[in-house]
Amino acid sequence: MTDNTQQSKERREILSQSFYNGNHQVVIHVTDKVEAVQRMQNYIEANLTERVTLAELSEAAHLSPWYSARLFKELTGLTPADYIRRLKLSKSALKLRDEACRIIDVAYDMGFGSVDGYQREFFREFGCNPKEYALNPIPLSLFTPYGVKFRGLWKETKRMETIKNVFIQVIDRPSRKVIIKRGQTATEYWTYCQEVGCDVWGILTSMKSLFGEPVCLWLPEKYCKPGTSEYVQGVEVSDDFNDSVPDGFDIIALPNAKYMMFQGEPFEEENYCEAIEALQTAMNRYDPALIGYSWDDANPRIQLEPIGTRGYIELRAVK
């Protein structure tokens, strides 16, 4: 066997895996495995308030129940049952934080079999009971269900064939505080995730934001501490915020400022890297003097979570 033939054989072995479905041996490739688990994750998200069974997940994955469960744990690190439980509990915490609702209603709305069982699971997951949390919503490590299809899509340099339409408007951002988690040398999301970890987003999501969601920021030098990154993640809160800040987090005060909001077209979730690059290219080419402004680099640049249905959004301060 030649070296090239051996390498080709090894590559096929790495990219595929066999299993038995009944009496038939089936070969599934890595990309097929990812697609199968992503379909299961999508099914769970769409049916979270119902009782999701392994049979339903295997039907979504187009695989046997046994192999579906094994594959799900391999790629997500959790069994389907643990994944569903953690996601239900995190969604229930947001309902308790944002809505005036009874514990019993939240428990049954999220598909738990009993109120007692829900309360035990909530306490085991977050270290406090639902009633305590509803009265005093403290930061929690909420579960963030990252899609397996997108975990491996690290940002790559691509040649942009066309720049899609970008919607631009000027908005006002009031004076406010931002609770942030600093990195070390990060200048963008991927290096930040390596330095800090991706789980910080779950904690930020649990904190009520002035604008409804956490943000990523590129901080001007005056807001950076020695040995910390310009790129951070955080949550914007009111000017008069005086509650405690979670361990390992910091808080900064930002003045009121005008921002130019750039919003791209909706995109397929797997194309989020391309959507980000397209918008950033358009933003870098834009001259705010066309509408009587100049860039205000004394205020942070803001990045919102890329969500395909609304398009990618960044905000840059102007004066």
mmCIF file of C-alpha atoms in Angstrom:
data_model
loop_
_atom_site.group_PDB
_atom_site.id
_atom_site.type_symbol
_atom_site.label_atom_id
_atom_site.label_comp_id
_atom_site.label_asym_id
_atom_site.label_seq_id
_atom_site.Cartn_x
_atom_site.Cartn_y
_atom_site.Cartn_z
ATOM 1 C CA MET A 1 0.000 0.000 0.000
ATOM 2 C CA THR A 2 1.454 3.395 -0.973
ATOM 3 C CA ASP A 3 1.733 6.276 1.500
ATOM 4 C CA ASN A 4 -1.001 8.216 -0.310
ATOM 5 C CA THR A 5 -3.354 5.235 -0.272
ATOM 6 C CA GLN A 6 -2.696 4.693 3.448
ATOM 7 C CA GLN A 7 -3.328 8.364 4.219
ATOM 8 C CA SER A 8 -6.572 8.267 2.249
ATOM 9 C CA LYS A 9 -7.724 5.181 4.145
ATOM 10 C CA GLU A 10 -6.874 6.792 7.504
ATOM 11 C CA ARG A 11 -8.723 9.938 6.515
ATOM 12 C CA ARG A 12 -11.860 7.947 5.645
ATOM 13 C CA GLU A 13 -11.642 6.161 8.983
ATOM 14 C CA ILE A 14 -11.414 9.487 10.841
ATOM 15 C CA LEU A 15 -14.325 11.019 8.925
ATOM 16 C CA SER A 16 -16.700 8.113 9.297
ATOM 17 C CA GLN A 17 -18.102 5.809 11.911
ATOM 18 C CA SER A 18 -20.057 2.546 11.646
ATOM 19 C CA PHE A 19 -23.066 1.415 13.602
ATOM 20 C CA TYR A 20 -25.710 -1.265 13.204
ATOM 21 C CA ASN A 21 -29.318 -0.340 12.518
ATOM 22 C CA GLY A 22 -31.113 -3.630 12.921
ATOM 23 C CA ASN A 23 -29.102 -6.120 10.881
ATOM 24 C CA HIS A 24 -27.641 -3.529 8.559
ATOM 25 C CA GLN A 25 -24.325 -1.801 9.012
ATOM 26 C CA VAL A 26 -24.550 1.934 8.374
ATOM 27 C CA VAL A 27 -21.629 4.320 7.874
ATOM 28 C CA ILE A 28 -22.182 7.895 9.054
ATOM 29 C CA HIS A 29 -19.722 10.698 8.303
ATOM 30 C CA VAL A 30 -18.710 13.489 10.668
ATOM 31 C CA THR A 31 -20.735 16.113 8.819
ATOM 32 C CA ASP A 32 -23.781 13.815 8.911
ATOM 33 C CA LYS A 33 -23.300 13.319 12.662
ATOM 34 C CA VAL A 34 -23.280 17.058 13.253
ATOM 35 C CA GLU A 35 -26.371 17.567 11.091
ATOM 36 C CA ALA A 36 -28.192 14.766 12.935
ATOM 37 C CA VAL A 37 -27.496 16.234 16.377
ATOM 38 C CA GLN A 38 -28.374 19.733 15.167
ATOM 39 C CA ARG A 39 -31.745 18.411 13.995
ATOM 40 C CA MET A 40 -32.291 16.967 17.475
ATOM 41 C CA GLN A 41 -31.362 20.293 19.093
ATOM 42 C CA ASN A 42 -33.745 22.121 16.751
ATOM 43 C CA TYR A 43 -36.534 19.685 17.607
ATOM 44 C CA ILE A 44 -35.966 20.180 21.336
ATOM 45 C CA GLU A 45 -36.066 23.974 20.974
ATOM 46 C CA ALA A 46 -39.300 23.835 18.965
ATOM 47 C CA ASN A 47 -41.023 21.450 21.392
ATOM 48 C CA LEU A 48 -39.473 22.431 24.717
ATOM 49 C CA THR A 49 -42.746 22.798 26.616
ATOM 50 C CA GLU A 50 -43.859 19.316 25.538
ATOM 51 C CA ARG A 51 -42.608 15.916 26.674
ATOM 52 C CA VAL A 52 -39.822 15.191 24.193
ATOM 53 C CA THR A 53 -39.085 11.467 23.846
ATOM 54 C CA LEU A 54 -36.011 9.679 22.562
ATOM 55 C CA ALA A 55 -38.186 8.118 19.862
ATOM 56 C CA GLU A 56 -39.089 11.610 18.593
ATOM 57 C CA LEU A 57 -35.450 12.705 18.679
ATOM 58 C CA SER A 58 -34.323 9.614 16.792
ATOM 59 C CA GLU A 59 -36.967 10.323 14.163
ATOM 60 C CA ALA A 60 -35.642 13.870 13.817
ATOM 61 C CA ALA A 61 -32.077 12.546 13.559
ATOM 62 C CA HIS A 62 -33.044 9.750 11.112
ATOM 63 C CA LEU A 63 -31.087 7.302 13.269
ATOM 64 C CA SER A 64 -31.850 4.536 15.744
ATOM 65 C CA PRO A 65 -32.808 5.647 19.293
ATOM 66 C CA TRP A 66 -29.713 4.020 20.794
ATOM 67 C CA TYR A 67 -27.313 5.629 18.356
ATOM 68 C CA SER A 68 -29.125 8.995 18.523
ATOM 69 C CA ALA A 69 -28.651 9.120 22.304
ATOM 70 C CA ARG A 70 -24.999 8.103 22.058
ATOM 71 C CA LEU A 71 -24.293 10.628 19.302
ATOM 72 C CA PHE A 72 -26.079 13.436 21.138
ATOM 73 C CA LYS A 73 -23.941 12.932 24.239
ATOM 74 C CA GLU A 74 -20.763 12.662 22.145
ATOM 75 C CA LEU A 75 -21.300 16.037 20.485
ATOM 76 C CA THR A 76 -23.008 18.050 23.244
ATOM 77 C CA GLY A 77 -21.463 16.506 26.356
ATOM 78 C CA LEU A 78 -24.945 15.887 27.814
ATOM 79 C CA THR A 79 -27.533 13.160 27.529
ATOM 80 C CA PRO A 80 -30.727 14.315 25.792
ATOM 81 C CA ALA A 81 -32.556 14.189 29.142
ATOM 82 C CA ASP A 82 -29.951 16.382 30.909
ATOM 83 C CA TYR A 83 -29.856 18.798 27.974
ATOM 84 C CA ILE A 84 -33.655 19.170 27.992
ATOM 85 C CA ARG A 85 -33.784 19.511 31.787
ATOM 86 C CA ARG A 86 -31.142 22.256 31.888
ATOM 87 C CA LEU A 87 -32.728 24.149 29.006
ATOM 88 C CA LYS A 88 -36.211 23.983 30.575
ATOM 89 C CA LEU A 89 -34.855 25.235 33.913
ATOM 90 C CA SER A 90 -33.003 28.139 32.287
ATOM 91 C CA LYS A 91 -36.074 29.182 30.289
ATOM 92 C CA SER A 92 -38.172 28.953 33.455
ATOM 93 C CA ALA A 93 -35.726 31.220 35.303
ATOM 94 C CA LEU A 94 -36.190 33.927 32.663
ATOM 95 C CA LYS A 95 -39.974 33.630 33.012
ATOM 96 C CA LEU A 96 -39.680 34.048 36.786
ATOM 97 C CA ARG A 97 -37.405 37.045 36.309
ATOM 98 C CA ASP A 98 -39.514 38.858 33.716
ATOM 99 C CA GLU A 99 -43.124 37.845 34.347
ATOM 100 C CA ALA A 100 -45.417 38.064 37.367
ATOM 101 C CA CYS A 101 -46.341 34.397 37.345
ATOM 102 C CA ARG A 102 -46.972 31.667 39.895
ATOM 103 C CA ILE A 103 -44.430 28.919 40.493
ATOM 104 C CA ILE A 104 -47.068 26.285 39.752
ATOM 105 C CA ASP A 105 -47.831 27.857 36.364
ATOM 106 C CA VAL A 106 -44.173 28.035 35.380
ATOM 107 C CA ALA A 107 -43.622 24.427 36.421
ATOM 108 C CA TYR A 108 -46.470 23.051 34.323
ATOM 109 C CA ASP A 109 -45.967 25.471 31.416
ATOM 110 C CA MET A 110 -42.399 24.192 31.067
ATOM 111 C CA GLY A 111 -43.553 20.596 31.130
ATOM 112 C CA PHE A 112 -42.465 19.506 34.606
ATOM 113 C CA GLY A 113 -44.530 16.696 36.134
ATOM 114 C CA SER A 114 -44.994 18.331 39.542
ATOM 115 C CA VAL A 115 -44.257 21.545 41.382
ATOM 116 C CA ASP A 116 -42.166 19.749 43.995
ATOM 117 C CA GLY A 117 -40.095 18.082 41.306
ATOM 118 C CA TYR A 118 -39.581 21.423 39.547
ATOM 119 C CA GLN A 119 -38.488 23.116 42.763
ATOM 120 C CA ARG A 120 -35.997 20.351 43.545
ATOM 121 C CA GLU A 121 -34.531 20.482 40.047
ATOM 122 C CA PHE A 122 -34.329 24.297 40.144
ATOM 123 C CA PHE A 123 -32.483 24.233 43.453
ATOM 124 C CA ARG A 124 -30.110 21.507 42.255
ATOM 125 C CA GLU A 125 -29.307 23.492 39.111
ATOM 126 C CA PHE A 126 -29.009 27.015 40.542
ATOM 127 C CA GLY A 127 -28.608 26.695 44.333
ATOM 128 C CA CYS A 128 -31.770 28.631 45.208
ATOM 129 C CA ASN A 129 -35.467 27.854 45.066
ATOM 130 C CA PRO A 130 -37.780 29.391 42.433
ATOM 131 C CA LYS A 131 -39.707 31.543 44.898
ATOM 132 C CA GLU A 132 -36.525 33.098 46.303
ATOM 133 C CA TYR A 133 -35.296 33.772 42.789
ATOM 134 C CA ALA A 134 -38.591 35.340 41.659
ATOM 135 C CA LEU A 135 -38.466 37.754 44.606
ATOM 136 C CA ASN A 136 -34.783 38.567 44.146
ATOM 137 C CA PRO A 137 -33.408 37.605 40.708
ATOM 138 C CA ILE A 138 -29.686 37.109 41.247
ATOM 139 C CA PRO A 139 -27.213 36.281 38.440
ATOM 140 C CA LEU A 140 -27.414 32.593 37.526
ATOM 141 C CA SER A 141 -25.341 30.368 35.250
ATOM 142 C CA LEU A 142 -28.050 29.759 32.686
ATOM 143 C CA PHE A 143 -27.586 26.969 30.188
ATOM 144 C CA THR A 144 -26.740 28.225 26.697
ATOM 145 C CA PRO A 145 -27.676 25.608 24.055
ATOM 146 C CA TYR A 146 -24.983 26.258 21.445
ATOM 147 C CA GLY A 147 -25.820 24.459 18.213
ATOM 148 C CA VAL A 148 -23.249 21.779 17.375
ATOM 149 C CA LYS A 149 -23.424 22.816 13.734
ATOM 150 C CA PHE A 150 -21.954 26.193 14.586
ATOM 151 C CA ARG A 151 -19.323 25.246 17.194
ATOM 152 C CA GLY A 152 -16.749 24.308 14.599
ATOM 153 C CA LEU A 153 -17.362 27.305 12.375
ATOM 154 C CA TRP A 154 -14.376 29.343 13.477
ATOM 155 C CA LYS A 155 -14.000 32.629 11.733
ATOM 156 C CA GLU A 156 -12.089 32.279 8.499
ATOM 157 C CA THR A 157 -10.939 34.914 6.055
ATOM 158 C CA LYS A 158 -13.213 34.882 3.020
ATOM 159 C CA ARG A 159 -13.253 36.952 -0.108
ATOM 160 C CA MET A 160 -16.537 38.810 -0.157
ATOM 161 C CA GLU A 161 -18.088 38.618 -3.612
ATOM 162 C CA THR A 162 -20.844 41.100 -2.839
ATOM 163 C CA ILE A 163 -21.851 43.272 0.076
ATOM 164 C CA LYS A 164 -25.505 42.749 0.908
ATOM 165 C CA ASN A 165 -27.885 45.508 1.949
ATOM 166 C CA VAL A 166 -27.158 47.130 5.308
ATOM 167 C CA PHE A 167 -29.776 49.190 7.143
ATOM 168 C CA ILE A 168 -28.358 52.231 8.994
ATOM 169 C CA GLN A 169 -29.973 54.484 11.573
ATOM 170 C CA VAL A 170 -28.793 56.878 14.292
ATOM 171 C CA ILE A 171 -30.019 56.063 17.804
ATOM 172 C CA ASP A 172 -29.449 57.480 21.290
ATOM 173 C CA ARG A 173 -27.898 55.368 24.038
ATOM 174 C CA PRO A 174 -28.519 56.894 27.503
ATOM 175 C CA SER A 175 -25.951 57.128 30.273
ATOM 176 C CA ARG A 176 -25.729 53.722 31.906
ATOM 177 C CA LYS A 177 -23.523 51.193 33.632
ATOM 178 C CA VAL A 178 -22.237 47.976 32.107
ATOM 179 C CA ILE A 179 -21.403 44.842 34.091
ATOM 180 C CA ILE A 180 -18.554 43.252 32.156
ATOM 181 C CA LYS A 181 -16.348 40.191 32.210
ATOM 182 C CA ARG A 182 -12.856 41.133 31.071
ATOM 183 C CA GLY A 183 -10.554 38.946 29.033
ATOM 184 C CA GLN A 184 -6.775 39.176 28.757
ATOM 185 C CA THR A 185 -5.732 40.052 25.204
ATOM 186 C CA ALA A 186 -8.891 39.274 23.212
ATOM 187 C CA THR A 187 -9.793 41.523 20.299
ATOM 188 C CA GLU A 188 -12.806 39.515 19.075
ATOM 189 C CA TYR A 189 -15.242 36.783 20.056
ATOM 190 C CA TRP A 190 -13.178 33.666 19.327
ATOM 191 C CA THR A 191 -10.106 34.646 21.331
ATOM 192 C CA TYR A 192 -12.376 35.938 24.111
ATOM 193 C CA CYS A 193 -14.123 32.567 24.295
ATOM 194 C CA GLN A 194 -10.747 30.831 24.562
ATOM 195 C CA GLU A 195 -9.632 33.149 27.367
ATOM 196 C CA VAL A 196 -12.842 33.457 29.372
ATOM 197 C CA GLY A 197 -15.025 30.580 28.217
ATOM 198 C CA CYS A 198 -18.337 30.685 26.378
ATOM 199 C CA ASP A 199 -20.429 29.995 29.499
ATOM 200 C CA VAL A 200 -20.205 33.619 30.649
ATOM 201 C CA TRP A 201 -23.009 34.428 28.180
ATOM 202 C CA GLY A 202 -25.413 32.360 30.285
ATOM 203 C CA ILE A 203 -24.652 34.442 33.374
ATOM 204 C CA LEU A 204 -25.088 37.684 31.438
ATOM 205 C CA THR A 205 -28.389 36.479 29.972
ATOM 206 C CA SER A 206 -29.717 35.869 33.491
ATOM 207 C CA MET A 207 -29.205 39.538 34.383
ATOM 208 C CA LYS A 208 -31.947 41.920 33.310
ATOM 209 C CA SER A 209 -30.597 44.237 30.635
ATOM 210 C CA LEU A 210 -31.598 47.833 29.989
ATOM 211 C CA PHE A 211 -32.066 46.861 26.325
ATOM 212 C CA GLY A 212 -33.245 43.273 26.658
ATOM 213 C CA GLU A 213 -30.053 41.334 25.884
ATOM 214 C CA PRO A 214 -26.334 41.107 26.696
ATOM 215 C CA VAL A 215 -23.758 42.810 24.484
ATOM 216 C CA CYS A 216 -20.167 42.453 23.359
ATOM 217 C CA LEU A 217 -18.035 45.606 23.389
ATOM 218 C CA TRP A 218 -14.732 46.851 22.070
ATOM 219 C CA LEU A 219 -13.587 49.157 24.872
ATOM 220 C CA PRO A 220 -11.607 52.360 24.314
ATOM 221 C CA GLU A 221 -8.287 52.337 26.177
ATOM 222 C CA LYS A 222 -9.600 54.450 29.063
ATOM 223 C CA TYR A 223 -12.025 51.679 30.056
ATOM 224 C CA CYS A 224 -9.403 48.909 29.955
ATOM 225 C CA LYS A 225 -7.432 47.885 33.016
ATOM 226 C CA PRO A 226 -3.744 46.957 32.636
ATOM 227 C CA GLY A 227 -3.414 43.413 31.352
ATOM 228 C CA THR A 228 -7.048 43.142 30.228
ATOM 229 C CA SER A 229 -8.654 42.875 26.796
ATOM 230 C CA GLU A 230 -10.348 45.532 24.715
ATOM 231 C CA TYR A 231 -13.048 43.015 23.749
ATOM 232 C CA VAL A 232 -15.444 42.109 26.570
ATOM 233 C CA GLN A 233 -18.938 40.780 27.106
ATOM 234 C CA GLY A 234 -21.396 42.469 29.427
ATOM 235 C CA VAL A 235 -24.911 43.591 30.233
ATOM 236 C CA GLU A 236 -26.079 47.210 30.250
ATOM 237 C CA VAL A 237 -27.962 48.300 33.368
ATOM 238 C CA SER A 238 -29.429 51.572 34.578
ATOM 239 C CA ASP A 239 -27.362 54.494 35.800
ATOM 240 C CA ASP A 240 -28.593 53.997 39.368
ATOM 241 C CA PHE A 241 -27.731 50.286 39.525
ATOM 242 C CA ASN A 242 -26.251 49.529 42.950
ATOM 243 C CA ASP A 243 -26.700 45.774 43.378
ATOM 244 C CA SER A 244 -23.768 43.449 43.901
ATOM 245 C CA VAL A 245 -21.702 42.410 40.891
ATOM 246 C CA PRO A 246 -20.927 38.683 40.402
ATOM 247 C CA ASP A 247 -17.455 37.526 41.416
ATOM 248 C CA GLY A 248 -14.930 37.999 38.637
ATOM 249 C CA PHE A 249 -16.999 40.705 36.923
ATOM 250 C CA ASP A 250 -16.398 44.439 36.807
ATOM 251 C CA ILE A 251 -18.626 47.476 36.267
ATOM 252 C CA ILE A 252 -18.020 50.606 34.184
ATOM 253 C CA ALA A 253 -20.094 53.754 33.672
ATOM 254 C CA LEU A 254 -20.786 55.014 30.144
ATOM 255 C CA PRO A 255 -22.100 58.479 29.210
ATOM 256 C CA ASN A 256 -25.064 59.105 26.941
ATOM 257 C CA ALA A 257 -24.006 58.981 23.313
ATOM 258 C CA LYS A 258 -25.341 58.801 19.788
ATOM 259 C CA TYR A 259 -24.730 55.550 17.945
ATOM 260 C CA MET A 260 -24.985 54.589 14.329
ATOM 261 C CA MET A 261 -26.641 51.169 14.180
ATOM 262 C CA PHE A 262 -25.706 48.921 11.274
ATOM 263 C CA GLN A 263 -28.049 45.982 10.663
ATOM 264 C CA GLY A 264 -27.486 43.395 7.956
ATOM 265 C CA GLU A 265 -30.004 41.233 6.133
ATOM 266 C CA PRO A 266 -31.335 38.018 7.723
ATOM 267 C CA PHE A 267 -28.998 35.087 7.144
ATOM 268 C CA GLU A 268 -28.838 31.320 7.508
ATOM 269 C CA GLU A 269 -27.389 30.528 10.943
ATOM 270 C CA GLU A 270 -24.481 28.514 9.529
ATOM 271 C CA ASN A 271 -23.442 31.592 7.501
ATOM 272 C CA TYR A 272 -23.039 33.881 10.504
ATOM 273 C CA CYS A 273 -19.284 34.404 9.986
ATOM 274 C CA GLU A 274 -19.923 35.643 6.466
ATOM 275 C CA ALA A 275 -22.766 37.876 7.701
ATOM 276 C CA ILE A 276 -20.492 39.473 10.314
ATOM 277 C CA GLU A 277 -17.695 40.071 7.835
ATOM 278 C CA ALA A 278 -20.061 41.535 5.226
ATOM 279 C CA LEU A 279 -21.484 44.057 7.695
ATOM 280 C CA GLN A 280 -18.103 44.994 9.164
ATOM 281 C CA THR A 281 -16.747 45.563 5.658
ATOM 282 C CA ALA A 282 -19.667 47.849 4.850
ATOM 283 C CA MET A 283 -19.300 49.687 8.174
ATOM 284 C CA ASN A 284 -15.583 50.266 7.645
ATOM 285 C CA ARG A 285 -16.277 51.725 4.213
ATOM 286 C CA TYR A 286 -19.022 54.045 5.423
ATOM 287 C CA ASP A 287 -18.251 57.746 5.903
ATOM 288 C CA PRO A 288 -20.527 59.247 8.609
ATOM 289 C CA ALA A 289 -19.716 62.745 7.274
ATOM 290 C CA LEU A 290 -22.304 61.990 4.575
ATOM 291 C CA ILE A 291 -25.004 62.685 7.175
ATOM 292 C CA GLY A 292 -23.103 65.254 9.240
ATOM 293 C CA TYR A 293 -21.346 63.044 11.799
ATOM 294 C CA SER A 294 -17.867 61.765 12.617
ATOM 295 C CA TRP A 295 -16.839 58.619 14.489
ATOM 296 C CA ASP A 296 -16.701 58.945 18.273
ATOM 297 C CA ASP A 297 -14.020 56.471 19.353
ATOM 298 C CA ALA A 298 -14.208 57.623 22.983
ATOM 299 C CA ASN A 299 -17.247 55.343 23.370
ATOM 300 C CA PRO A 300 -17.261 51.553 22.967
ATOM 301 C CA ARG A 301 -18.251 49.836 19.753
ATOM 302 C CA ILE A 302 -21.102 47.399 20.469
ATOM 303 C CA GLN A 303 -21.841 43.987 18.991
ATOM 304 C CA LEU A 304 -25.150 42.163 19.444
ATOM 305 C CA GLU A 305 -25.574 38.404 19.309
ATOM 306 C CA PRO A 306 -25.732 37.228 15.672
ATOM 307 C CA ILE A 307 -29.309 35.999 15.159
ATOM 308 C CA GLY A 308 -30.146 34.917 11.638
ATOM 309 C CA THR A 309 -33.786 36.004 11.655
ATOM 310 C CA ARG A 310 -32.973 39.648 12.424
ATOM 311 C CA GLY A 311 -29.575 40.008 10.738
ATOM 312 C CA TYR A 312 -26.247 40.853 12.312
ATOM 313 C CA ILE A 313 -26.082 44.159 14.238
ATOM 314 C CA GLU A 314 -23.223 46.419 15.355
ATOM 315 C CA LEU A 315 -23.341 49.899 16.843
ATOM 316 C CA ARG A 316 -20.587 52.509 16.515
ATOM 317 C CA ALA A 317 -20.664 55.832 18.358
ATOM 318 C CA VAL A 318 -20.826 59.104 16.426
ATOM 319 C CA LYS A 319 -20.670 62.775 17.310
#
